[in-house]
Coordinates of C-alpha atoms (C1' of nucleotides) in Angstrom, one line a residue:
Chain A
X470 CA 4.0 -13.8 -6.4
X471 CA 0.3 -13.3 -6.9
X472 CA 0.4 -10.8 -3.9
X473 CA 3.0 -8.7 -5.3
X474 CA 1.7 -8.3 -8.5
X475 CA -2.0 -7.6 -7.0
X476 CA -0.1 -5.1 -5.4
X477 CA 2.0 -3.4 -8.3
X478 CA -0.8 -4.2 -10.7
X479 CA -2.5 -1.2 -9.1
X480 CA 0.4 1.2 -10.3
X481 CA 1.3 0.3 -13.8
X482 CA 0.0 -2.7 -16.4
X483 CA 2.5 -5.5 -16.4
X484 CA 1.6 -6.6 -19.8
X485 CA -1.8 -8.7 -19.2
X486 CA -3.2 -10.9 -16.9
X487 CA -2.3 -14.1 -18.4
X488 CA 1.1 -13.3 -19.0
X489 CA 3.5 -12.5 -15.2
X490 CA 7.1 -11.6 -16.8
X491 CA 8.4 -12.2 -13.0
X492 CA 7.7 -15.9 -13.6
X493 CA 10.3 -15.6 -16.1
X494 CA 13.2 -14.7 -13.3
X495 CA 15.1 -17.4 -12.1
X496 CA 13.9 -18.0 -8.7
X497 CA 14.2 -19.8 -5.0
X498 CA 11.4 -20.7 -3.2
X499 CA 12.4 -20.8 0.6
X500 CA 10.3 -21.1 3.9
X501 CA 11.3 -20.0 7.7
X502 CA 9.7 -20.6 11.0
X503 CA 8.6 -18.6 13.1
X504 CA 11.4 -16.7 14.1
X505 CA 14.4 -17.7 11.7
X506 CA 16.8 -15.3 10.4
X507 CA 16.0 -14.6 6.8
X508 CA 18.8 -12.6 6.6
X509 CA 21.5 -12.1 9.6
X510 CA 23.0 -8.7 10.2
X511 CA 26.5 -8.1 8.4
X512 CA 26.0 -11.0 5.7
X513 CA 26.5 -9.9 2.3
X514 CA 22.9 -9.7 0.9
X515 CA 22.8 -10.6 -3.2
X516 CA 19.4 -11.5 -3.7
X517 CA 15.8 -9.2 -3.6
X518 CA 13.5 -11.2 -1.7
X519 CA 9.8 -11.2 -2.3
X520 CA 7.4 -12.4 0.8
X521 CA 5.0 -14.6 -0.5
X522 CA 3.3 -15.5 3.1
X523 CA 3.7 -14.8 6.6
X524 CA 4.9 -11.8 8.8
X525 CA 8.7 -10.8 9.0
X526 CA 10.7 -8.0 10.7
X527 CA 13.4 -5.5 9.9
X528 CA 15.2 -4.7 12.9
X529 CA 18.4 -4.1 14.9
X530 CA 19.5 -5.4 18.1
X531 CA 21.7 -2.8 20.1
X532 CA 24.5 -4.4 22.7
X533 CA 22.1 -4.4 25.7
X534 CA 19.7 -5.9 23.8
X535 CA 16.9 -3.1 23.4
X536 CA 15.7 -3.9 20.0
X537 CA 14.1 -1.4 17.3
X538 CA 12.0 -3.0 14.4
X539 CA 12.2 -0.7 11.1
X540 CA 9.1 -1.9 10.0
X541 CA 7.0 -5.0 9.2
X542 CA 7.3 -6.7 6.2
X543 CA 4.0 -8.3 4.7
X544 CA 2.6 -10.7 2.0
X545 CA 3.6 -8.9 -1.0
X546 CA 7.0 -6.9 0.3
X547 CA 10.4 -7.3 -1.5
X548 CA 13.7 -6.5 0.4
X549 CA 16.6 -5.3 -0.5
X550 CA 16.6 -4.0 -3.6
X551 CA 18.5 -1.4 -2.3
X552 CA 21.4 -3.5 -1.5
X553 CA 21.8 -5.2 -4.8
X554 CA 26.1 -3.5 -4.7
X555 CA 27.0 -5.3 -2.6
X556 CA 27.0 -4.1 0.7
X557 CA 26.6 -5.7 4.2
X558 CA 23.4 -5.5 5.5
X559 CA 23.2 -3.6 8.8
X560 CA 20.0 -4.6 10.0
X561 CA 18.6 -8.0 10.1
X562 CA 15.6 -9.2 9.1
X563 CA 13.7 -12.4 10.8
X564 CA 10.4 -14.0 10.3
X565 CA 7.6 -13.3 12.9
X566 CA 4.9 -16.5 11.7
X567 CA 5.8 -19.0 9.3
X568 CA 7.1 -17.4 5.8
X569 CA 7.7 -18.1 2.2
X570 CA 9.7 -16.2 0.6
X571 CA 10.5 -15.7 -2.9
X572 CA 15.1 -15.2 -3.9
X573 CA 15.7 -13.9 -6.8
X574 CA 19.1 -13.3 -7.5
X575 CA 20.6 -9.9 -7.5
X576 CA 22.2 -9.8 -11.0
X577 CA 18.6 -11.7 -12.7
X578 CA 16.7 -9.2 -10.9
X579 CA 18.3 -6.2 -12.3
X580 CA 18.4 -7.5 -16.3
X581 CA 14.8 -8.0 -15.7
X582 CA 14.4 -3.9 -14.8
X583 CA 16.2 -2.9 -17.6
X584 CA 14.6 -5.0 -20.1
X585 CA 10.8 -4.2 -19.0
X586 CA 10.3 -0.3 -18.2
X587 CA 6.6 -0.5 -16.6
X588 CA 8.1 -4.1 -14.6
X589 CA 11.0 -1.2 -13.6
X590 CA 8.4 1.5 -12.5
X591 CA 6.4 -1.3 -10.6
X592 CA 9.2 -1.9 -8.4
X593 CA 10.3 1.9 -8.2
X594 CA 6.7 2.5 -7.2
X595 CA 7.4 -0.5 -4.4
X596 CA 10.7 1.3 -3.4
X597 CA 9.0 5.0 -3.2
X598 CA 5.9 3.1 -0.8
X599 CA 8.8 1.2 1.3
X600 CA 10.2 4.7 1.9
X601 CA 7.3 5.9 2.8
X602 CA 6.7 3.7 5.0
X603 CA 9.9 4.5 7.2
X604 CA 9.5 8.1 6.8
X605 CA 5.7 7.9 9.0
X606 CA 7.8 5.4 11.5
X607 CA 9.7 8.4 11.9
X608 CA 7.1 10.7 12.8
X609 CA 5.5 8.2 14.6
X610 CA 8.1 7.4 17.2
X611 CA 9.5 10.9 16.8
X612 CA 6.6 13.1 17.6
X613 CA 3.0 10.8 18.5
X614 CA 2.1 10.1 22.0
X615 CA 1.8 6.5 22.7
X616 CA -2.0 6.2 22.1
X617 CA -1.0 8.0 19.0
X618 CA 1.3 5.6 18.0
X619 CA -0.4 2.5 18.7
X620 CA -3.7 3.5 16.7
X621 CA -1.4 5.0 14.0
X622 CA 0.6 2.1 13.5
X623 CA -2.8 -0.4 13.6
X624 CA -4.2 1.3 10.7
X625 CA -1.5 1.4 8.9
X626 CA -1.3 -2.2 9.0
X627 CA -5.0 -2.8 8.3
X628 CA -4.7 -0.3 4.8
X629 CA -1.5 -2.6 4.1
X630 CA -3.1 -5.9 4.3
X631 CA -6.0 -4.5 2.3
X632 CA -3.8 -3.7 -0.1
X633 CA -2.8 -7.1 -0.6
X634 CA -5.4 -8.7 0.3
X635 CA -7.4 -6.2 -2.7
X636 CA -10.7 -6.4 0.0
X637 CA -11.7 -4.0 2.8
X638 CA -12.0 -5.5 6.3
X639 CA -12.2 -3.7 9.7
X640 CA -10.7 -7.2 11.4
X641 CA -6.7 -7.0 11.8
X642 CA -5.0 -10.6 11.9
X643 CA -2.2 -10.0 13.9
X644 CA 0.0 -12.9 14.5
X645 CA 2.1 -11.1 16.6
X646 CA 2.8 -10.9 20.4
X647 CA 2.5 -7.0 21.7
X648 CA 6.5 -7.1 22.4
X649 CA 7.0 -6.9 18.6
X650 CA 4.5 -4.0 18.8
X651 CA 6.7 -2.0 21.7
X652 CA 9.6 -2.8 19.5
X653 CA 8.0 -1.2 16.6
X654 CA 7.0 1.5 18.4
X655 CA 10.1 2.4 20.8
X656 CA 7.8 1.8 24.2
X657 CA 7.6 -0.9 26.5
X658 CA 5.5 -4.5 26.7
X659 CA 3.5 -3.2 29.7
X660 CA 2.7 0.2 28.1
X661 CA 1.5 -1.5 24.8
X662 CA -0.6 -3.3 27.0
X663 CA -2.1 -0.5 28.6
X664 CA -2.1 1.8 25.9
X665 CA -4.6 -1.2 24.1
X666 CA -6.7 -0.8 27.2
X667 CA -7.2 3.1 26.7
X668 CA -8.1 2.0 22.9
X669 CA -10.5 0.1 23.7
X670 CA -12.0 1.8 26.8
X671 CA -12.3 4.9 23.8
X672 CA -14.6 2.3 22.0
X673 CA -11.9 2.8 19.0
X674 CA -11.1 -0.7 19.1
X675 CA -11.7 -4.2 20.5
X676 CA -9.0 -7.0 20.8
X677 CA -9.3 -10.4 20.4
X678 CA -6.7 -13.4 20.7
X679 CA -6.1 -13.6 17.5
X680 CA -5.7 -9.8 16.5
X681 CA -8.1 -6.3 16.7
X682 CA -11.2 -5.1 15.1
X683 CA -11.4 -1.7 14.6
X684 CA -14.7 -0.5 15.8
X685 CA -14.5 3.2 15.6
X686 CA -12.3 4.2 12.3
X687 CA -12.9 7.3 11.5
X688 CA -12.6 8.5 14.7
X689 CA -9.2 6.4 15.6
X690 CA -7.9 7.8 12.6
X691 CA -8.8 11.5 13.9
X692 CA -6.9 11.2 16.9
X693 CA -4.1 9.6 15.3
X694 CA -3.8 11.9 12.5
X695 CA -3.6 9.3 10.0
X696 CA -3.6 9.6 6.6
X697 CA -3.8 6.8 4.2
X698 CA -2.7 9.1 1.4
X699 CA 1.2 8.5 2.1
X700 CA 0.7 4.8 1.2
X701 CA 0.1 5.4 -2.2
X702 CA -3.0 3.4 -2.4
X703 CA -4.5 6.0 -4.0
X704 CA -5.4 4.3 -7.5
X705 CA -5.9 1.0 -5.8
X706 CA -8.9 -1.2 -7.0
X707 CA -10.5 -2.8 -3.9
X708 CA -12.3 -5.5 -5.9
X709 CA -15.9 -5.3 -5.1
Chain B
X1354 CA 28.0 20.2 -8.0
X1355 CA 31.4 19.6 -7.0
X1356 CA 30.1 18.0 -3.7
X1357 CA 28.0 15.2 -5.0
X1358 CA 30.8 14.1 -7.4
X1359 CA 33.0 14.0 -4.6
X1360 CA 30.8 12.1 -2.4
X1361 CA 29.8 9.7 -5.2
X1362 CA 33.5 9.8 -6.4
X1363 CA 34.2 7.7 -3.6
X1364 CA 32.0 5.0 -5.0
X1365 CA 32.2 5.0 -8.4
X1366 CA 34.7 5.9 -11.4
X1367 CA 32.4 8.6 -13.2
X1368 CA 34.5 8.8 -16.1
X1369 CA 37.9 10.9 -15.4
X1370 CA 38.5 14.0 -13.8
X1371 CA 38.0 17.1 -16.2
X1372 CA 34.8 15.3 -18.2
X1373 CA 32.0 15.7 -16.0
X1374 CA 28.7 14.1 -17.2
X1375 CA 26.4 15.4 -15.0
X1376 CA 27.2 18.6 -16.8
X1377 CA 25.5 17.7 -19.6
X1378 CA 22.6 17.4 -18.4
X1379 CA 19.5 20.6 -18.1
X1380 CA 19.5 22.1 -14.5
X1381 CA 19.1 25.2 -13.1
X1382 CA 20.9 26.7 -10.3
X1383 CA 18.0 28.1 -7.4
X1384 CA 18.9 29.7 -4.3
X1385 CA 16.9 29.8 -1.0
X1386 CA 16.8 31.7 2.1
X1387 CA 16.9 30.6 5.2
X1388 CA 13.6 29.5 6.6
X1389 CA 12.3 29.4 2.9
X1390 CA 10.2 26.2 1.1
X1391 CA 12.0 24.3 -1.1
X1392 CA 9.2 21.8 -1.7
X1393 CA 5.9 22.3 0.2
X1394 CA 3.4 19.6 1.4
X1395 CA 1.5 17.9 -1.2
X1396 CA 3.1 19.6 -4.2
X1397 CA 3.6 17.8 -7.5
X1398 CA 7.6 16.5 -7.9
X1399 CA 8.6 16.9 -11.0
X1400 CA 12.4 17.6 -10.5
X1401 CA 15.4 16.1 -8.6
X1402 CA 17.4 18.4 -6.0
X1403 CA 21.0 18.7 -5.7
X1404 CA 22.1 20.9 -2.8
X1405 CA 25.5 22.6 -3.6
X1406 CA 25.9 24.6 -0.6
X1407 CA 24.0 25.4 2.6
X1408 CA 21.7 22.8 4.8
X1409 CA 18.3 21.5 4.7
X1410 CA 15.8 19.9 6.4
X1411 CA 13.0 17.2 5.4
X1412 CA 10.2 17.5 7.8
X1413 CA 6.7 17.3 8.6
X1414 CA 4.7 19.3 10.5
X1415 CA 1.5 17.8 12.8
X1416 CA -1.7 19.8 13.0
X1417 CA -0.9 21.0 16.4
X1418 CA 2.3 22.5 15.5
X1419 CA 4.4 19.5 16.5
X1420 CA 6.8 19.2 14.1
X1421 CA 9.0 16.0 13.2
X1422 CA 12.5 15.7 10.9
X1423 CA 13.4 13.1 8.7
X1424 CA 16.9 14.2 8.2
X1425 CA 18.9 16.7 7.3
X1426 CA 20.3 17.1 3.9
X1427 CA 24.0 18.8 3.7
X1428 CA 26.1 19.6 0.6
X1429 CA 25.8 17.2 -2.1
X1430 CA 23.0 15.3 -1.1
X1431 CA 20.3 14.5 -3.3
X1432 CA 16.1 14.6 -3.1
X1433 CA 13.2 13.3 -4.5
X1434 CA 15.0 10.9 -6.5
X1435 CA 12.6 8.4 -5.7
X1436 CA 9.5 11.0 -6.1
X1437 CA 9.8 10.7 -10.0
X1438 CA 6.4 9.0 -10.5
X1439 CA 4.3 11.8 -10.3
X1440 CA 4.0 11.5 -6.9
X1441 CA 2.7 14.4 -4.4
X1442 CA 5.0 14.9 -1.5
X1443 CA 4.2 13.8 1.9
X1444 CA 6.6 16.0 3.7
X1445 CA 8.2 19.4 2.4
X1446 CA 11.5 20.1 2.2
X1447 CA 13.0 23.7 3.6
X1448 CA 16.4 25.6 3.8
X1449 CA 17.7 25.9 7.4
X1450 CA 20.7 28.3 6.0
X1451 CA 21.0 30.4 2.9
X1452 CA 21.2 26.9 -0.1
X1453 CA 22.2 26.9 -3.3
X1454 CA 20.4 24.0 -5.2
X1455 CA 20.1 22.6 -8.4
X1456 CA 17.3 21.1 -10.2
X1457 CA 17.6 18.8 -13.1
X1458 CA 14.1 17.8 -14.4
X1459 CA 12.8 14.2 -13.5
X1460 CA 12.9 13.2 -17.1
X1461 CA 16.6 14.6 -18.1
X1462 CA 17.4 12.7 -15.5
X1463 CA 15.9 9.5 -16.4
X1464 CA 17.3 9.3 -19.2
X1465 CA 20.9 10.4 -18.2
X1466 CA 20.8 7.5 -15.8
X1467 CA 19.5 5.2 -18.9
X1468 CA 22.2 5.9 -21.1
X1469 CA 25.2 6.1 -18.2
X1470 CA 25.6 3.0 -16.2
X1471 CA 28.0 4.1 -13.9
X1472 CA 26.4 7.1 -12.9
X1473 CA 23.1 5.1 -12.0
X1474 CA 25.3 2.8 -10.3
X1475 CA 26.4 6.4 -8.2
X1476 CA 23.3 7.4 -7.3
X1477 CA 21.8 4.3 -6.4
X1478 CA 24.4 4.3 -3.9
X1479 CA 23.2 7.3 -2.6
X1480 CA 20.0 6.2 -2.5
X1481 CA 21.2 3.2 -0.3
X1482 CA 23.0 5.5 1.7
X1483 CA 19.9 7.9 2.1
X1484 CA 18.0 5.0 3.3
X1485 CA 20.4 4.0 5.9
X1486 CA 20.1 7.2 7.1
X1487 CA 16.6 7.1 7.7
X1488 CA 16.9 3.6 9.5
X1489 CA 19.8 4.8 11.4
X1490 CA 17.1 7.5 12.6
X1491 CA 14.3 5.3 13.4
X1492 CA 16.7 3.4 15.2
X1493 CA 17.7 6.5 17.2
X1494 CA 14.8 8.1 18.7
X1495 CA 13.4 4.6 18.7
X1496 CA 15.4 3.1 21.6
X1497 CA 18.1 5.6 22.3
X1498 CA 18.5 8.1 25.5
X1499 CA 18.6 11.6 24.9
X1500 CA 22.0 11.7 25.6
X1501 CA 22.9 8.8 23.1
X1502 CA 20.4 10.2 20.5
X1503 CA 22.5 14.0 20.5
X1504 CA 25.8 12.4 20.8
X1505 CA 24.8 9.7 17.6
X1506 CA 23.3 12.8 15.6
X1507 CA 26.5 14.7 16.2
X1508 CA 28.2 12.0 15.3
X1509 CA 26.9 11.4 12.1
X1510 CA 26.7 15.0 10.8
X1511 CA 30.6 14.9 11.8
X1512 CA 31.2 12.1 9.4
X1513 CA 28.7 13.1 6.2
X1514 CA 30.4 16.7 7.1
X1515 CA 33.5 14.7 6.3
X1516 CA 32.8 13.1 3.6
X1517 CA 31.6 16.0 1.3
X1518 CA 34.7 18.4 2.5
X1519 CA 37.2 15.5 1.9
X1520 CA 38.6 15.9 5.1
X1521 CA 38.5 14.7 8.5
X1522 CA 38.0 17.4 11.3
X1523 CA 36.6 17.2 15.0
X1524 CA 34.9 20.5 14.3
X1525 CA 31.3 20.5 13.8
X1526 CA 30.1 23.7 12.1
X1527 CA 26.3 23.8 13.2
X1528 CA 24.4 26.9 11.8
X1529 CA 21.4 25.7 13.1
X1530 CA 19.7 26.3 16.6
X1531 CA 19.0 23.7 19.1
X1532 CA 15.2 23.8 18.4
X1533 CA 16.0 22.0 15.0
X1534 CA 17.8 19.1 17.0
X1535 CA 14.9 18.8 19.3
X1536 CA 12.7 18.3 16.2
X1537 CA 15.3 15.5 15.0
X1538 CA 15.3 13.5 17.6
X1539 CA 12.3 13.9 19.2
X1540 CA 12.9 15.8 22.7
X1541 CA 12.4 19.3 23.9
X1542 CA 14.4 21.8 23.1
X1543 CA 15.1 22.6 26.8
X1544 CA 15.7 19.2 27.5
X1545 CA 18.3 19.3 24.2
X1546 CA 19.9 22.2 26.2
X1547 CA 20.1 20.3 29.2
X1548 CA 21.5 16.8 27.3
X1549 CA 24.6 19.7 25.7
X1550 CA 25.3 20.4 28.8
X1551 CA 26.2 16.8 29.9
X1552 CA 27.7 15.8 27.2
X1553 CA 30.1 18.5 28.2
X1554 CA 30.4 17.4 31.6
X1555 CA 30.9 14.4 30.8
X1556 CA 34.1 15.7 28.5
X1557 CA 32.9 14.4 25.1
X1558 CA 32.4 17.8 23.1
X1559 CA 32.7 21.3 23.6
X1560 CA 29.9 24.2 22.4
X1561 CA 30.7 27.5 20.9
X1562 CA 28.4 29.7 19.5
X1563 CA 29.2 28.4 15.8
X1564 CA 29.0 24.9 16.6
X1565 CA 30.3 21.7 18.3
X1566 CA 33.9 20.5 19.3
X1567 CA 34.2 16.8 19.1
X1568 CA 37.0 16.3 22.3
X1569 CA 36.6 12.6 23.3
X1570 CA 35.7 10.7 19.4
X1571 CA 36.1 7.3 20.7
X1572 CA 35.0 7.5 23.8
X1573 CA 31.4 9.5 22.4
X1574 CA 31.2 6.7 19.7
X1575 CA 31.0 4.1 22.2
X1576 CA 28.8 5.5 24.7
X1577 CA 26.4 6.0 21.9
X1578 CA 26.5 3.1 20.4
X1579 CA 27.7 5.0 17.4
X1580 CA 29.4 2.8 13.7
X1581 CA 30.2 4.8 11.1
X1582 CA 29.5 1.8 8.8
X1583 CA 26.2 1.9 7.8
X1584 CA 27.2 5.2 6.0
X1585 CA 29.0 3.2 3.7
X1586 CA 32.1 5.5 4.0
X1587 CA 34.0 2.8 4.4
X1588 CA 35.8 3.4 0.9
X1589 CA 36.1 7.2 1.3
X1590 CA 39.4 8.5 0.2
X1591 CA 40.0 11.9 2.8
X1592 CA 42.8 13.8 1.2
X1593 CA 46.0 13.5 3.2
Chain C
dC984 C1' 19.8 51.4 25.5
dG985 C1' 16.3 48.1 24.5
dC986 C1' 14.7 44.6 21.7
dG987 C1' 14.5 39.8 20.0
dG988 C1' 16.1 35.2 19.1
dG989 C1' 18.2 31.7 21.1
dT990 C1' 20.1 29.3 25.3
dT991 C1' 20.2 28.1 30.2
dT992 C1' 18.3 27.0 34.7
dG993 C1' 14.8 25.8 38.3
dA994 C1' 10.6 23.7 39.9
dA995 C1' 6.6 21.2 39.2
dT996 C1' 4.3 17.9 36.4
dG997 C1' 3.6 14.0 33.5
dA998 C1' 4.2 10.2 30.3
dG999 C1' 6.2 6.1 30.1
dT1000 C1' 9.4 2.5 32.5
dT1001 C1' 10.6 -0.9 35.7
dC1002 C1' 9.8 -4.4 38.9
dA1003 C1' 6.9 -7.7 40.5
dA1004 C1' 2.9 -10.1 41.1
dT1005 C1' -1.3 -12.1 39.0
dC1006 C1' -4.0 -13.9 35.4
dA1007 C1' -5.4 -16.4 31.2
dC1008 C1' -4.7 -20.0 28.2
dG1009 C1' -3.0 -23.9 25.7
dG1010 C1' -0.2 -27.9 25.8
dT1011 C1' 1.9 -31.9 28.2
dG1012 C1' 2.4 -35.5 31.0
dG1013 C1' 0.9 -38.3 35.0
Chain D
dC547 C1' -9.2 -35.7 34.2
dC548 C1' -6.3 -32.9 36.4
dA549 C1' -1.8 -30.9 37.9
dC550 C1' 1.8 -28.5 36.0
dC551 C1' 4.2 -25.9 32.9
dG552 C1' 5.5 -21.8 29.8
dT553 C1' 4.3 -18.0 27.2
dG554 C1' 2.1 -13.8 26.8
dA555 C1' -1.3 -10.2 28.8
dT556 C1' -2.7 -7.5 32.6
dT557 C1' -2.5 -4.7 36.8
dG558 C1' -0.4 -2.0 40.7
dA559 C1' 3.2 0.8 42.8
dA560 C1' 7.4 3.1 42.7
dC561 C1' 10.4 5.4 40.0
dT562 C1' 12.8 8.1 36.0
dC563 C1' 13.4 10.5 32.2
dA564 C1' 11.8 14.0 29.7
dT565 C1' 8.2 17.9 29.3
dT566 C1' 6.2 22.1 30.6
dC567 C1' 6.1 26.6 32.4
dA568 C1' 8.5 30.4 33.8
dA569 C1' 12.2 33.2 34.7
dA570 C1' 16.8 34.7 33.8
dC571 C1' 20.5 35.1 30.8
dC572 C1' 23.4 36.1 26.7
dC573 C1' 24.5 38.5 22.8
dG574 C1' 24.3 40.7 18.4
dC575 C1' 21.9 44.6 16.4
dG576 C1' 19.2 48.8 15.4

DNA sequence: CGCGGGTTTGAATGAGTTCAATCACGGTGG
DNA sequence: CCACCGTGATTGAACTCATTCAAACCCGCG
């Protein structure tokens, strides 16, 4: 929980550091591998979940099996709150590494928002980010060429972990194999493989097994016309 | 006004017929022309947007011209709900056709929704609803052909179409020009031309110069992968 | 009639895919 | 210690879908 309140605690207050109403919700602790369902497409979803740890996916399989990620869900991401009347999910979501999650039940959940107006705005806050956040995949895969999309979508990541991470670092863990990349981004394996290549032959980046640095910021973020701004991380307190 | 209580009608009981509590609350009734703002890039929110008649875009424009929308907002659809915390925009919102909107202040309706459970219950659907929209569209020009990304957007304006008027029809009114599909889904608008023109081989719709005739439903729906589901229509009552 | 916005068609080009082979690497078992 | 996997990354070559450029067309309107 410590992640999502270093994140929200950027917005609004929640009454003092001591004190973390959210401990106050009745709660599940749960863990997946890498690769479990967290939750399965069609299954009545009653619960907001909170990631504590760990890399998970929204996505959707179609028939013949191309698949389209909505976006990535990090340390410090609740799902779902939209769905708390009850509806059937239409997507799924899955876990990428090895995740904790935290469940909190629908019905709890909501009590909680009306009893505590800034823990209310907090969340909203989350929602209007989250929304964001699908928006830019929009324009990403709508209207960015594929080097475009690729640099686009590895800052975005790197502002996001900062975020919850609440330090700067040009160094992106990514636990992630570049298929969940080209399914992110609507292009093929091979391509995110070559497309990496152009990065890095443009000095914007280097790759390493166990994720990128970013060598050439500014300049990546030029070409990809990125723009932190839409994050909302505006107010956020990178602890020196 | 009319539109949104018949679309959120469906979901919710908002307290009998002839009492209407969304009357109560401070708006003002704006009209736009077509082509005109509604809300420009990085302006301050401080209102929620009800469109009564006439269609909109969401959409945002690259620095070389390229331009990319989020959706398109029809009668009874509602904006910049979630924008309530202060928050500049990130994309700008204009009419496509002559719209008549209205605008209830972000704090009138903050605390109509506080004080009227059933009518926060009614939007929140919408915002689910919204939401699913913008999935369903990353989904689209994530992974689909051109021809199953037209065929999937028809698709869908058919059925939101539906839902406001109440009544089923194969008949798509579409007063907008092809360019604005192109900028939907992501293609050119010569190759949007040139998708039209097999969909109509290919016996699904029709094209007249006031919009598009659904001929083969099923058959369209399928080849596009197409499920009215996630629209969460499922309850929606079309007048016999 | 001629203009202008939007649509259609053709031909050439290009970005990204597909197929297939190779490579790199870590683990496993002999 | 080494052979042998299996998974993921990379590279090449052929191909395809969609773009671009350009011309023609259509139609309502002044």
């Amino acid at each position: 929980m410590k992640n999502l309140i270093s994140r929200i605690g950027h917005y609004v207050d929640i009454g003092g550091d001591k004190f973390n109403p959210l401990d106050k919700l009745n709660h599940r602790i749960e863990t997946r591998r890498p690769g479990e369902d967290i939750v399965r497409v069609g299954e009545k979803v009653d619960s907001v979940f909170v990631i504590e740890s760990g890399w998970a996916i929204r996505f959707r399989i179609l028939d013949d099996g191309r698949r389209q990620i909505l976006n990535f869900m990090l340390p410090g991401d609740c799902f779902d709150m939209m769905a708390m009347v009850k509806a059937k999910s239409d997507h799924a979501v899955s876990a990428v590494t090895q995740v904790i999650l935290r469940r909190i039940s629908s019905s709890d959940f909501l009590s909680a928002m009306s009893q505590n107006a800034s823990l209310a705005t907090a969340f909203w806050w989350v929602g209007v980010q989250e929304e964001a956040i699908l928006r830019e995949q929009i324009i990403r895969i709508g209207r960015r060429s594929a080097k475009e999309r690729v640099a686009h979508l590895l800052l975005e990541l790197n502002r996001r972990l900062a975020a919850v991470e609440g330090r700067e670092s040009d160094t992106i863990n990514l636990p992630i194999p570049q298929a969940l990349l080209a399914d992110s981004l609507g292009l093929s394996i091979v391509h995110i493989s070559r497309t990496l290549s152009k990065l890095r032959a443009a000095g914007y980046i280097s790759t390493n097994p166990s994720g990128v640095d970013i060598l050439d910021r500014k300049g990546m973020a030029e070409m990809a016309d990125f723009d932190s701004h839409y994050l909302h991380l505006d107010k956020l307190k990178l602890s020196a």
